[in-house]
XYZ file of N, CA, C and O in Angstrom:
700
model
N -15.894 -29.098 37.444
C -16.663 -28.279 38.116
C -15.746 -26.828 38.914
O -14.710 -27.229 38.918
N -16.240 -25.835 38.371
C -15.318 -25.068 38.776
C -15.209 -24.434 40.346
O -15.931 -24.982 41.147
N -14.527 -23.343 40.626
C -14.290 -23.186 42.061
C -15.694 -22.523 42.849
O -16.378 -21.824 41.499
N -16.141 -22.392 43.902
C -17.102 -22.106 44.314
C -17.460 -20.714 43.883
O -16.409 -19.617 44.094
N -18.497 -19.965 43.959
C -18.551 -18.447 43.642
C -18.357 -17.900 45.229
O -18.568 -18.366 46.071
N -17.919 -16.772 44.872
C -17.611 -15.659 45.930
C -19.016 -15.294 46.581
O -19.680 -15.235 45.802
N -18.838 -15.100 47.800
C -20.199 -14.758 48.723
C -20.150 -13.346 48.329
O -18.983 -12.628 49.019
N -21.100 -12.619 47.908
C -21.176 -11.405 48.484
C -21.980 -11.028 49.423
O -23.073 -11.258 49.629
N -21.358 -10.065 50.062
C -21.727 -9.480 51.356
C -22.933 -8.487 51.203
O -23.614 -9.023 52.242
N -22.804 -8.189 50.170
C -24.151 -7.152 50.100
C -25.156 -8.016 49.393
O -26.633 -7.535 49.639
N -25.217 -9.205 49.193
C -26.259 -9.944 48.201
C -26.960 -11.146 49.239
O -27.818 -11.556 48.622
N -25.708 -11.599 49.591
C -25.881 -13.096 49.888
C -25.612 -13.563 51.383
O -25.735 -14.419 51.899
N -25.599 -12.326 52.561
C -25.553 -12.657 53.777
C -26.730 -11.962 54.336
O -27.742 -10.974 53.716
N -27.061 -11.558 55.678
C -27.872 -10.737 56.460
C -27.614 -9.279 56.239
O -28.667 -8.939 56.519
N -26.574 -8.998 55.734
C -26.502 -7.741 55.361
C -27.583 -6.884 54.426
O -27.747 -6.023 54.526
N -27.880 -8.107 53.284
C -29.109 -7.736 52.251
C -30.264 -7.175 53.153
O -30.816 -5.986 52.602
N -30.455 -7.316 54.125
C -31.711 -7.178 54.996
C -31.437 -5.615 55.556
O -32.476 -5.010 56.005
N -30.359 -5.228 55.536
C -30.156 -3.616 55.900
C -30.903 -2.588 54.651
O -31.270 -1.476 55.267
N -30.775 -3.533 53.632
C -31.740 -2.562 52.384
C -33.125 -2.349 52.672
O -33.620 -1.527 52.175
N -33.798 -3.432 53.571
C -35.149 -3.307 53.782
C -35.284 -2.433 55.130
O -36.594 -2.352 55.708
N -34.534 -1.845 55.737
C -34.674 -1.212 56.937
C -35.934 -0.028 56.800
O -36.423 0.320 57.732
N -35.728 0.687 55.811
C -36.737 1.770 55.890
C -38.301 1.283 55.630
O -39.257 2.075 55.665
N -38.250 0.139 54.882
C -39.784 -0.387 54.798
C -40.259 -0.702 56.026
O -41.188 -0.621 56.846
N -39.174 -1.666 56.994
C -39.617 -1.738 58.697
C -39.955 -0.268 59.047
O -40.886 -0.041 60.026
N -39.185 0.866 58.864
C -39.049 2.145 59.569
C -40.559 2.447 59.129
O -41.404 3.287 60.032
N -41.041 2.513 57.989
C -42.456 2.910 57.486
C -43.788 2.178 57.865
O -44.558 2.853 58.289
N -43.405 0.856 58.455
C -44.184 0.154 59.010
C -44.553 0.290 60.263
O -45.999 0.391 60.393
N -43.838 0.896 61.216
C -44.057 1.386 62.567
C -43.822 3.163 62.428
O -44.310 3.485 63.388
N -44.163 3.559 61.344
C -44.120 5.047 61.463
C -45.387 5.674 62.562
O -45.572 6.760 62.880
N -46.644 4.929 62.099
C -47.577 5.301 63.129
C -47.384 5.340 64.895
O -47.978 5.909 65.467
N -46.372 4.342 65.065
C -46.236 4.132 66.454
C -44.895 4.876 66.935
O -44.571 4.375 68.410
N -43.961 5.251 65.983
C -42.519 5.514 66.619
C -42.316 6.987 66.420
O -43.150 7.419 65.423
N -41.244 7.975 66.822
C -40.872 8.926 66.367
C -40.420 9.139 65.225
O -39.816 8.104 64.545
N -40.865 10.263 64.259
C -40.510 10.287 62.934
C -39.213 10.088 62.816
O -38.676 9.860 61.744
N -38.477 10.653 63.585
C -36.871 10.559 63.583
C -36.511 9.204 63.413
O -35.465 8.969 62.801
N -36.817 8.245 64.157
C -36.780 6.786 63.855
C -37.208 6.081 62.482
O -36.203 5.500 61.692
N -37.967 6.826 62.020
C -38.399 6.158 60.731
C -37.414 7.087 59.750
O -36.902 6.081 58.840
N -36.932 8.323 59.852
C -35.770 8.915 58.964
C -34.745 8.035 59.173
O -33.448 7.955 58.188
N -34.107 7.522 60.395
C -32.618 6.865 60.685
C -33.275 5.493 59.928
O -31.876 5.257 59.602
N -34.218 4.840 59.509
C -34.231 3.659 58.865
C -33.851 3.852 57.671
O -33.289 3.289 56.874
N -34.137 4.981 56.971
C -33.700 5.442 55.606
C -32.488 5.748 55.486
O -31.603 5.482 54.577
N -31.787 6.119 56.980
C -30.140 6.197 56.556
C -29.572 4.914 56.462
O -28.480 5.039 56.130
N -30.211 3.915 57.393
C -29.540 2.834 57.437
C -29.421 2.035 55.717
O -28.523 1.568 55.480
N -30.982 2.083 55.082
C -31.049 1.650 54.107
C -30.130 2.436 52.967
O -29.346 1.607 52.111
N -30.055 3.646 53.060
C -29.214 4.499 52.278
C -27.701 3.951 52.269
O -26.968 3.917 51.253
N -27.197 3.837 53.602
C -25.865 3.309 53.907
C -25.694 2.217 53.125
O -24.683 1.814 52.314
N -26.592 1.215 53.361
C -26.425 -0.070 52.632
C -26.204 -0.019 50.819
O -25.474 -0.687 50.369
N -27.401 0.742 50.278
C -27.319 1.124 49.020
C -25.740 2.025 48.593
O -25.079 1.308 47.732
N -25.490 2.533 49.079
C -23.952 3.397 49.014
C -22.961 2.409 49.169
O -21.883 2.117 48.307
N -22.634 1.612 50.250
C -21.804 0.393 50.442
C -21.783 -0.449 49.373
O -20.678 -1.111 48.950
N -23.031 -0.926 49.013
C -23.111 -1.734 48.172
C -22.465 -1.335 46.466
O -21.916 -2.033 45.772
N -22.873 -0.217 46.260
C -22.378 0.353 45.217
C -20.704 0.612 44.845
O -19.949 0.407 44.141
N -20.595 1.179 46.008
C -18.929 1.082 46.227
C -18.154 -0.154 45.909
O -17.000 -0.433 45.330
N -18.961 -1.017 46.771
C -18.405 -2.524 46.745
C -18.288 -3.149 45.319
O -17.228 -3.827 44.815
N -19.483 -2.845 44.617
C -19.483 -3.250 43.035
C -18.173 -2.391 42.236
O -17.885 -3.183 41.203
N -18.003 -1.228 42.466
C -17.161 -0.511 41.769
C -15.891 -0.761 42.030
O -15.022 -0.809 41.208
N -15.495 -1.311 43.353
C -13.830 -1.862 43.676
C -14.001 -3.130 42.955
O -12.691 -3.601 42.536
N -14.856 -3.879 42.808
C -15.077 -5.463 42.356
C -14.621 -4.905 40.886
O -14.168 -5.986 40.208
N -15.224 -4.035 40.225
C -15.241 -3.908 38.917
C -13.862 -3.257 38.698
O -13.215 -3.302 37.326
N -13.510 -2.786 39.516
C -11.795 -1.997 39.244
C -10.542 -3.227 39.573
O -9.418 -2.923 38.990
N -11.123 -4.183 40.039
C -9.968 -5.307 40.311
C -9.745 -5.895 38.951
O -10.292 -6.218 37.781
N -8.054 -5.972 38.759
C -7.584 -6.496 37.415
C -8.194 -8.025 37.561
O -8.219 -8.377 38.579
N -8.877 -8.404 36.267
C -9.436 -10.119 36.310
C -8.213 -11.360 36.634
O -8.114 -12.202 36.660
N -6.731 -10.708 36.585
C -5.548 -11.390 36.633
C -5.071 -11.442 38.162
O -3.924 -11.523 38.243
N -5.780 -10.623 38.952
C -5.736 -10.255 40.294
C -5.015 -11.474 41.047
O -5.239 -12.232 40.946
N -3.593 -11.241 41.715
C -2.899 -9.957 42.126
C -2.205 -9.642 40.709
O -1.431 -10.595 40.228
N -2.074 -8.571 40.147
C -1.263 -7.971 39.017
C 0.364 -8.445 39.550
O 1.029 -8.232 40.531
N 0.885 -9.125 38.283
C 2.143 -9.381 38.479
C 3.320 -8.702 37.187
O 2.462 -8.062 36.535
N 4.346 -8.889 37.394
C 5.109 -8.136 36.077
C 4.721 -8.627 34.760
O 5.040 -7.892 34.007
N 4.139 -9.701 34.837
C 3.997 -10.354 33.337
C 2.710 -9.970 33.149
O 2.323 -10.244 31.700
N 1.794 -9.434 34.002
C 0.623 -8.991 33.331
C 0.170 -7.828 32.430
O 1.031 -6.928 32.495
N -0.568 -7.813 31.558
C -0.626 -6.919 30.488
C -1.802 -5.921 30.991
O -2.059 -5.092 30.188
N -2.147 -6.441 32.390
C -3.227 -5.463 32.692
C -2.801 -4.206 33.543
O -3.456 -3.670 34.586
N -1.017 -4.055 33.636
C -0.504 -3.114 34.631
C -1.154 -1.657 34.861
O -0.986 -1.393 35.924
N -1.371 -1.434 33.555
C -1.665 0.001 33.845
C -3.220 0.074 33.582
O -3.931 1.225 33.466
N -4.014 -1.055 34.372
C -5.551 -0.888 34.313
C -5.978 0.581 35.012
O -7.217 1.101 34.731
N -5.122 0.887 35.953
C -5.826 1.871 36.817
C -6.102 3.500 35.870
O -6.815 4.442 36.204
N -5.145 3.332 35.301
C -5.470 4.523 33.970
C -6.118 4.280 32.660
O -6.307 4.972 31.865
N -6.663 3.232 32.490
C -7.508 3.039 31.503
C -8.782 3.206 31.179
O -9.600 3.055 32.171
N -8.987 4.058 30.388
C -10.106 4.497 30.195
C -11.760 3.821 30.432
O -12.359 3.976 30.875
N -11.179 2.640 29.628
C -12.535 1.502 29.516
C -12.860 1.196 31.124
O -13.641 0.641 31.225
N -11.636 0.648 31.625
C -11.721 0.593 33.395
C -12.280 1.558 34.016
O -13.460 0.939 34.991
N -11.936 2.581 33.885
C -12.688 3.742 34.541
C -14.161 3.948 34.125
O -15.060 3.841 35.329
N -14.390 3.568 33.084
C -15.941 3.218 32.504
C -16.702 2.224 33.363
O -17.950 2.616 33.445
N -16.187 1.339 33.196
C -16.598 -0.109 33.917
C -16.777 0.152 35.372
O -17.830 -0.080 35.560
N -15.754 0.682 35.973
C -16.046 1.072 37.539
C -17.285 1.960 37.546
O -18.294 1.734 38.627
N -17.200 3.000 36.777
C -18.205 4.152 36.941
C -19.757 3.295 36.556
O -20.828 3.644 37.337
N -19.961 2.549 35.502
C -20.990 1.711 35.001
C -21.522 1.020 36.585
O -22.952 0.906 36.961
N -20.604 0.282 37.107
C -20.710 -0.431 38.190
C -21.427 0.201 39.304
O -22.184 -0.125 39.696
N -20.863 1.092 39.757
C -21.555 1.865 40.589
C -22.494 2.541 40.402
O -23.814 2.252 41.554
N -23.061 3.550 39.362
C -24.168 4.018 38.888
C -25.407 2.750 38.908
O -26.518 3.019 39.234
N -24.835 1.817 38.088
C -26.046 0.899 37.990
C -26.337 0.180 39.373
O -27.680 0.191 39.640
N -25.405 -0.024 40.238
C -25.553 -0.647 41.627
C -26.679 0.375 42.254
O -27.554 0.027 42.837
N -26.170 1.611 42.119
C -26.794 2.412 43.518
C -28.154 2.930 42.736
O -29.134 2.873 43.613
N -28.375 3.166 41.435
C -29.689 3.321 41.022
C -30.729 2.456 41.236
O -31.889 2.517 41.766
N -30.366 1.206 40.641
C -31.166 -0.056 41.136
C -31.289 -0.203 42.414
O -32.567 -0.334 42.909
N -30.590 -0.316 43.207
C -30.784 -0.418 44.510
C -31.261 0.988 45.134
O -32.299 0.448 46.316
N -31.268 2.255 44.894
C -31.955 3.382 45.307
C -33.466 2.980 45.136
O -34.472 3.189 46.198
N -33.608 2.884 43.698
C -35.129 2.414 43.503
C -35.682 1.306 43.990
O -36.586 1.315 44.722
N -35.044 0.086 43.893
C -35.451 -1.259 44.455
C -35.627 -1.495 46.166
O -36.630 -2.297 46.553
N -34.649 -0.803 46.388
C -34.298 -0.947 48.018
C -34.943 0.162 48.605
O -35.150 -0.255 50.092
N -34.837 1.528 48.468
C -35.482 2.432 49.488
C -36.688 3.237 48.763
O -37.705 3.238 49.376
N -36.822 3.672 47.426
C -37.521 4.797 46.970
C -38.927 4.326 46.720
O -39.874 4.451 47.607
N -38.891 2.982 45.815
C -40.131 2.361 45.584
C -40.888 1.328 46.643
O -41.950 1.730 47.078
N -39.835 0.798 47.463
C -40.718 0.027 48.677
C -40.939 0.852 49.712
O -41.882 0.653 50.691
N -40.189 2.035 49.967
C -40.371 3.052 51.049
C -41.874 3.557 50.904
O -42.860 3.628 51.812
N -41.819 4.305 49.611
C -43.360 5.175 49.223
C -44.111 3.530 49.288
O -45.542 4.035 50.005
N -44.245 2.422 48.514
C -45.286 1.352 48.539
C -45.853 1.187 50.086
O -47.061 1.290 50.488
N -44.759 1.015 50.950
C -45.186 0.288 52.660
C -45.819 1.732 53.145
O -46.734 1.507 53.630
N -45.125 2.846 52.872
C -46.081 4.210 53.282
C -47.030 4.096 53.002
O -48.243 4.525 54.031
N -47.762 4.028 51.850
C -49.070 4.222 51.098
C -49.772 2.864 51.944
O -51.229 3.294 52.119
N -49.446 2.128 51.885
C -50.203 0.753 52.361
C -50.638 0.981 53.666
O -51.921 0.502 54.050
N -49.757 1.623 54.508
C -49.976 1.670 56.067
C -50.867 3.049 56.342
O -51.614 3.015 56.890
N -50.722 3.936 55.178
C -51.386 5.398 55.521
C -53.026 4.528 54.969
O -54.092 5.102 55.863
N -53.282 3.800 54.175
C -54.577 3.399 53.682
C -55.196 2.361 54.802
O -56.066 2.475 54.679
N -54.406 1.752 55.240
C -54.966 0.501 56.132
C -55.337 1.422 57.314
O -56.260 1.072 58.204
N -54.387 2.295 57.984
C -54.867 3.182 59.042
C -56.309 3.906 58.769
O -57.241 3.958 59.838
N -56.399 4.483 57.449
C -57.597 5.227 57.322
C -58.632 4.409 57.257
O -59.876 4.494 57.884
N -58.465 3.161 56.529
C -59.743 2.352 56.624
C -60.338 1.490 57.869
O -61.148 1.513 58.271
N -59.241 1.176 58.595
C -59.375 0.786 59.730
C -60.280 1.546 60.793
O -60.846 1.170 61.451
N -59.915 2.889 60.583
C -60.380 4.267 61.367
C -62.070 4.302 61.084
O -62.556 4.814 61.666
N -62.387 3.992 59.361
C -63.874 4.083 58.975
C -64.129 2.693 59.217
O -65.740 3.075 58.994
N -64.076 1.701 59.341
C -64.632 0.521 58.876
C -64.445 -0.211 60.402
O -65.288 -1.067 60.915
N -63.934 0.368 61.460
C -63.818 -0.823 62.768
C -64.154 0.488 63.935
O -63.924 1.745 63.740
N -64.385 0.312 64.898
C -64.559 1.165 66.323
C -63.204 0.743 67.073
O -63.361 0.989 68.467
N -62.197 0.060 66.676
C -61.050 -0.535 67.505
C -60.532 1.268 67.803
O -60.132 2.138 67.441
N -59.932 1.117 69.261
C -59.222 2.086 69.594
C -57.993 2.442 68.755
O -57.401 1.643 68.152
N -57.666 3.756 68.985
C -56.464 4.186 67.905
C -54.991 3.312 68.357
O -54.401 2.904 67.026
N -54.456 3.012 69.484
C -53.478 2.283 69.485
C -53.567 1.135 68.636
O -52.266 0.611 68.472
N -54.848 0.393 68.944
C -54.985 -0.863 68.279
C -54.673 -1.106 66.843
O -54.007 -1.526 65.941
N -55.308 0.126 66.151
C -55.807 0.535 64.892
C -53.967 0.761 64.083
O -53.300 0.153 63.053
N -53.329 1.204 65.575
C -51.811 1.789 64.437
C -51.158 0.760 64.577
O -50.343 0.804 63.718
N -51.360 -0.463 65.540
C -50.356 -1.784 65.900
C -50.719 -2.521 64.788
O -50.101 -3.272 63.886
N -52.063 -2.729 64.233
C -52.329 -3.282 63.107
C -51.894 -2.950 61.785
O -51.607 -3.478 61.129
N -51.932 -1.466 61.715
C -51.504 -0.588 60.798
C -49.834 -1.386 60.484
O -49.395 -1.623 59.412
N -49.148 -1.291 61.684
C -47.633 -1.949 61.347
C -47.884 -3.289 61.080
O -46.911 -3.820 60.248
N -48.330 -4.082 61.443
C -48.744 -5.555 61.577
C -49.080 -5.657 60.031
O -48.123 -6.591 59.096
N -49.739 -4.755 59.220
C -50.019 -4.786 58.136
C -48.940 -4.316 56.841
O -48.588 -5.171 56.124
N -48.144 -3.345 57.324
C -47.016 -3.204 56.672
C -45.940 -3.761 56.816
O -45.095 -4.227 55.374
N -45.594 -4.727 58.060
C -44.464 -5.424 58.267
C -44.768 -6.724 57.104
O -44.067 -7.598 56.475
N -46.036 -7.355 57.135
C -46.484 -8.442 56.330
C -46.400 -8.015 54.858
O -46.178 -9.034 54.084
N -46.690 -6.807 54.377
C -46.663 -6.599 53.080
C -45.133 -6.692 52.618
O -44.934 -6.566 51.491
N -44.158 -6.470 53.196
C -42.835 -6.216 52.777
C -42.299 -7.474 52.076
O -41.785 -7.346 50.804
N -42.493 -8.877 52.640
C -41.994 -9.892 51.747
C -42.947 -9.851 50.219
O -42.507 -10.501 49.571
N -44.122 -9.798 50.155
C -45.035 -9.753 49.298
C -44.737 -8.707 48.010
O -44.684 -8.834 46.997
N -44.173 -7.388 48.587
C -43.658 -6.739 47.253
C -42.268 -6.501 46.862
O -41.961 -5.769 46.048
N -41.699 -6.946 47.278
C -39.911 -7.119 47.038
C -39.731 -7.701 45.870
O -38.976 -6.740 44.898
N -40.264 -8.726 45.389
C -39.799 -9.309 44.138
C -40.549 -8.637 42.980
O -40.238 -8.371 41.665
N -41.887 -8.241 43.002
C -42.551 -7.486 41.879
C -41.809 -6.344 41.891
O -41.714 -5.724 40.640
N -41.398 -5.578 42.721
C -40.598 -4.241 42.783
C -39.349 -4.327 42.024
O -39.015 -4.065 40.989
N -38.323 -5.218 42.274
C -37.228 -5.629 42.046
C -37.277 -5.963 40.544
O -36.634 -5.428 39.862
N -38.543 -6.979 39.939
C -38.514 -7.135 38.707
C -38.917 -5.920 37.766
O -38.615 -5.638 36.623
N -39.805 -4.823 38.495
C -40.064 -3.679 37.841
C -39.074 -2.992 37.365
O -38.663 -2.230 36.576
N -37.911 -2.579 38.372
C -37.007 -2.156 38.224
C -35.874 -2.354 37.330
O -35.589 -1.741 36.889
N -35.714 -3.758 37.442
C -35.009 -4.405 36.470
C -35.538 -4.093 34.957
O -34.899 -3.794 34.317
N -37.019 -3.874 34.742
C -37.280 -3.724 33.673
C -37.143 -2.092 33.117
O -37.043 -1.729 31.840
N -37.473 -1.433 34.436
C -37.204 0.077 33.834
C -35.773 0.276 33.434
O -35.623 1.005 32.540
N -34.799 -0.354 34.329
C -33.543 -0.064 34.047
C -32.864 -0.409 32.741
O -32.505 -0.020 31.990
N -33.524 -1.775 32.661
C -33.226 -2.249 31.145
C -33.602 -1.608 30.224
O -33.213 -1.541 28.747
N -34.845 -0.767 30.003
C -35.615 -0.065 29.177
C -34.988 1.448 28.886
O -35.535 2.148 28.069
N -34.124 1.621 30.309
C -33.834 3.156 30.002
C -32.314 3.340 30.222
O -31.568 3.093 29.376
N -31.595 3.300 31.731
C -30.576 3.644 31.858
C -29.295 2.985 31.193
O -28.625 2.834 30.546
N -29.904 1.306 31.478
C -28.951 0.393 30.842
C -28.459 0.624 29.311
O -27.348 0.161 28.576
N -29.292 0.859 28.748
C -29.557 1.181 27.170
C -28.600 2.361 26.844
O -27.621 1.923 25.839
N -28.173 3.080 27.800
C -27.006 4.574 27.292
C -25.790 3.364 27.435
O -25.062 3.995 26.618
N -25.116 2.476 28.436
C -24.306 2.028 28.684
C -24.055 0.537 28.161
O -23.107 -0.285 28.451
N -24.998 0.177 27.490
C -25.062 -1.182 26.914
C -25.081 -2.365 27.753
O -24.457 -3.384 27.844
N -25.649 -2.250 28.898
C -25.862 -3.485 30.020
C -27.244 -3.950 30.083
O -27.133 -4.411 31.617
N -27.939 -3.973 29.024
C -29.112 -4.454 29.413
C -29.183 -5.923 29.980
O -28.203 -6.787 29.494
N -29.931 -6.253 30.947
C -29.953 -7.925 31.618
C -29.051 -8.018 32.549
O -28.773 -9.045 32.483
N -28.431 -6.988 32.813
C -27.105 -7.260 33.605
C -27.373 -6.728 34.946
O -26.932 -5.580 35.703
N -28.363 -7.055 35.733
C -28.948 -6.370 36.986
C -28.651 -7.401 38.389
O -28.387 -8.505 38.224
N -28.517 -6.795 39.245
C -27.984 -7.104 40.409
C -29.267 -8.304 40.829
O -30.433 -7.934 40.736
N -28.523 -9.434 41.422
C -29.404 -10.593 41.956
C -30.344 -9.916 43.046
O -29.694 -9.395 43.767
N -31.485 -10.476 43.141
C -32.228 -10.009 43.995
C -32.285 -11.115 45.337
O -32.137 -12.424 45.107
């Protein structure tokens, strides 16, 4: 049995939930100032960027770290192949996270909430504040339902397009 796997701060801890901040913001759009919704996108985008930087740093680390005088990887900072590996790690992580954690789920929750507010307005005689809170509850409850299908769809999209350019099919971040 090998050494235990290193805990990934951005995938294996509570920090992962920061990537869902914009979905929460979209769920509350009907009852909070729009500036708070945009702030939630700032939190999620910061998470995505930090994860991409982290994956780039991990790709830049010499496999025999820490390097010693006997290491054949001493010049890895200047190695074009290493630079490409780092760039691929950063781009792949950033694009995947931007799509799977920010853009697609944010749009999805926004449309679910807009549709629910509309239908609650046409199908009920509830007061507007109650309809808005119901819309928020619907949006929040949809978040766990949409995550896996969106992640898998983004995996397929990336494997079918961008990853073919740099030969990284099936090497997507764990969800």
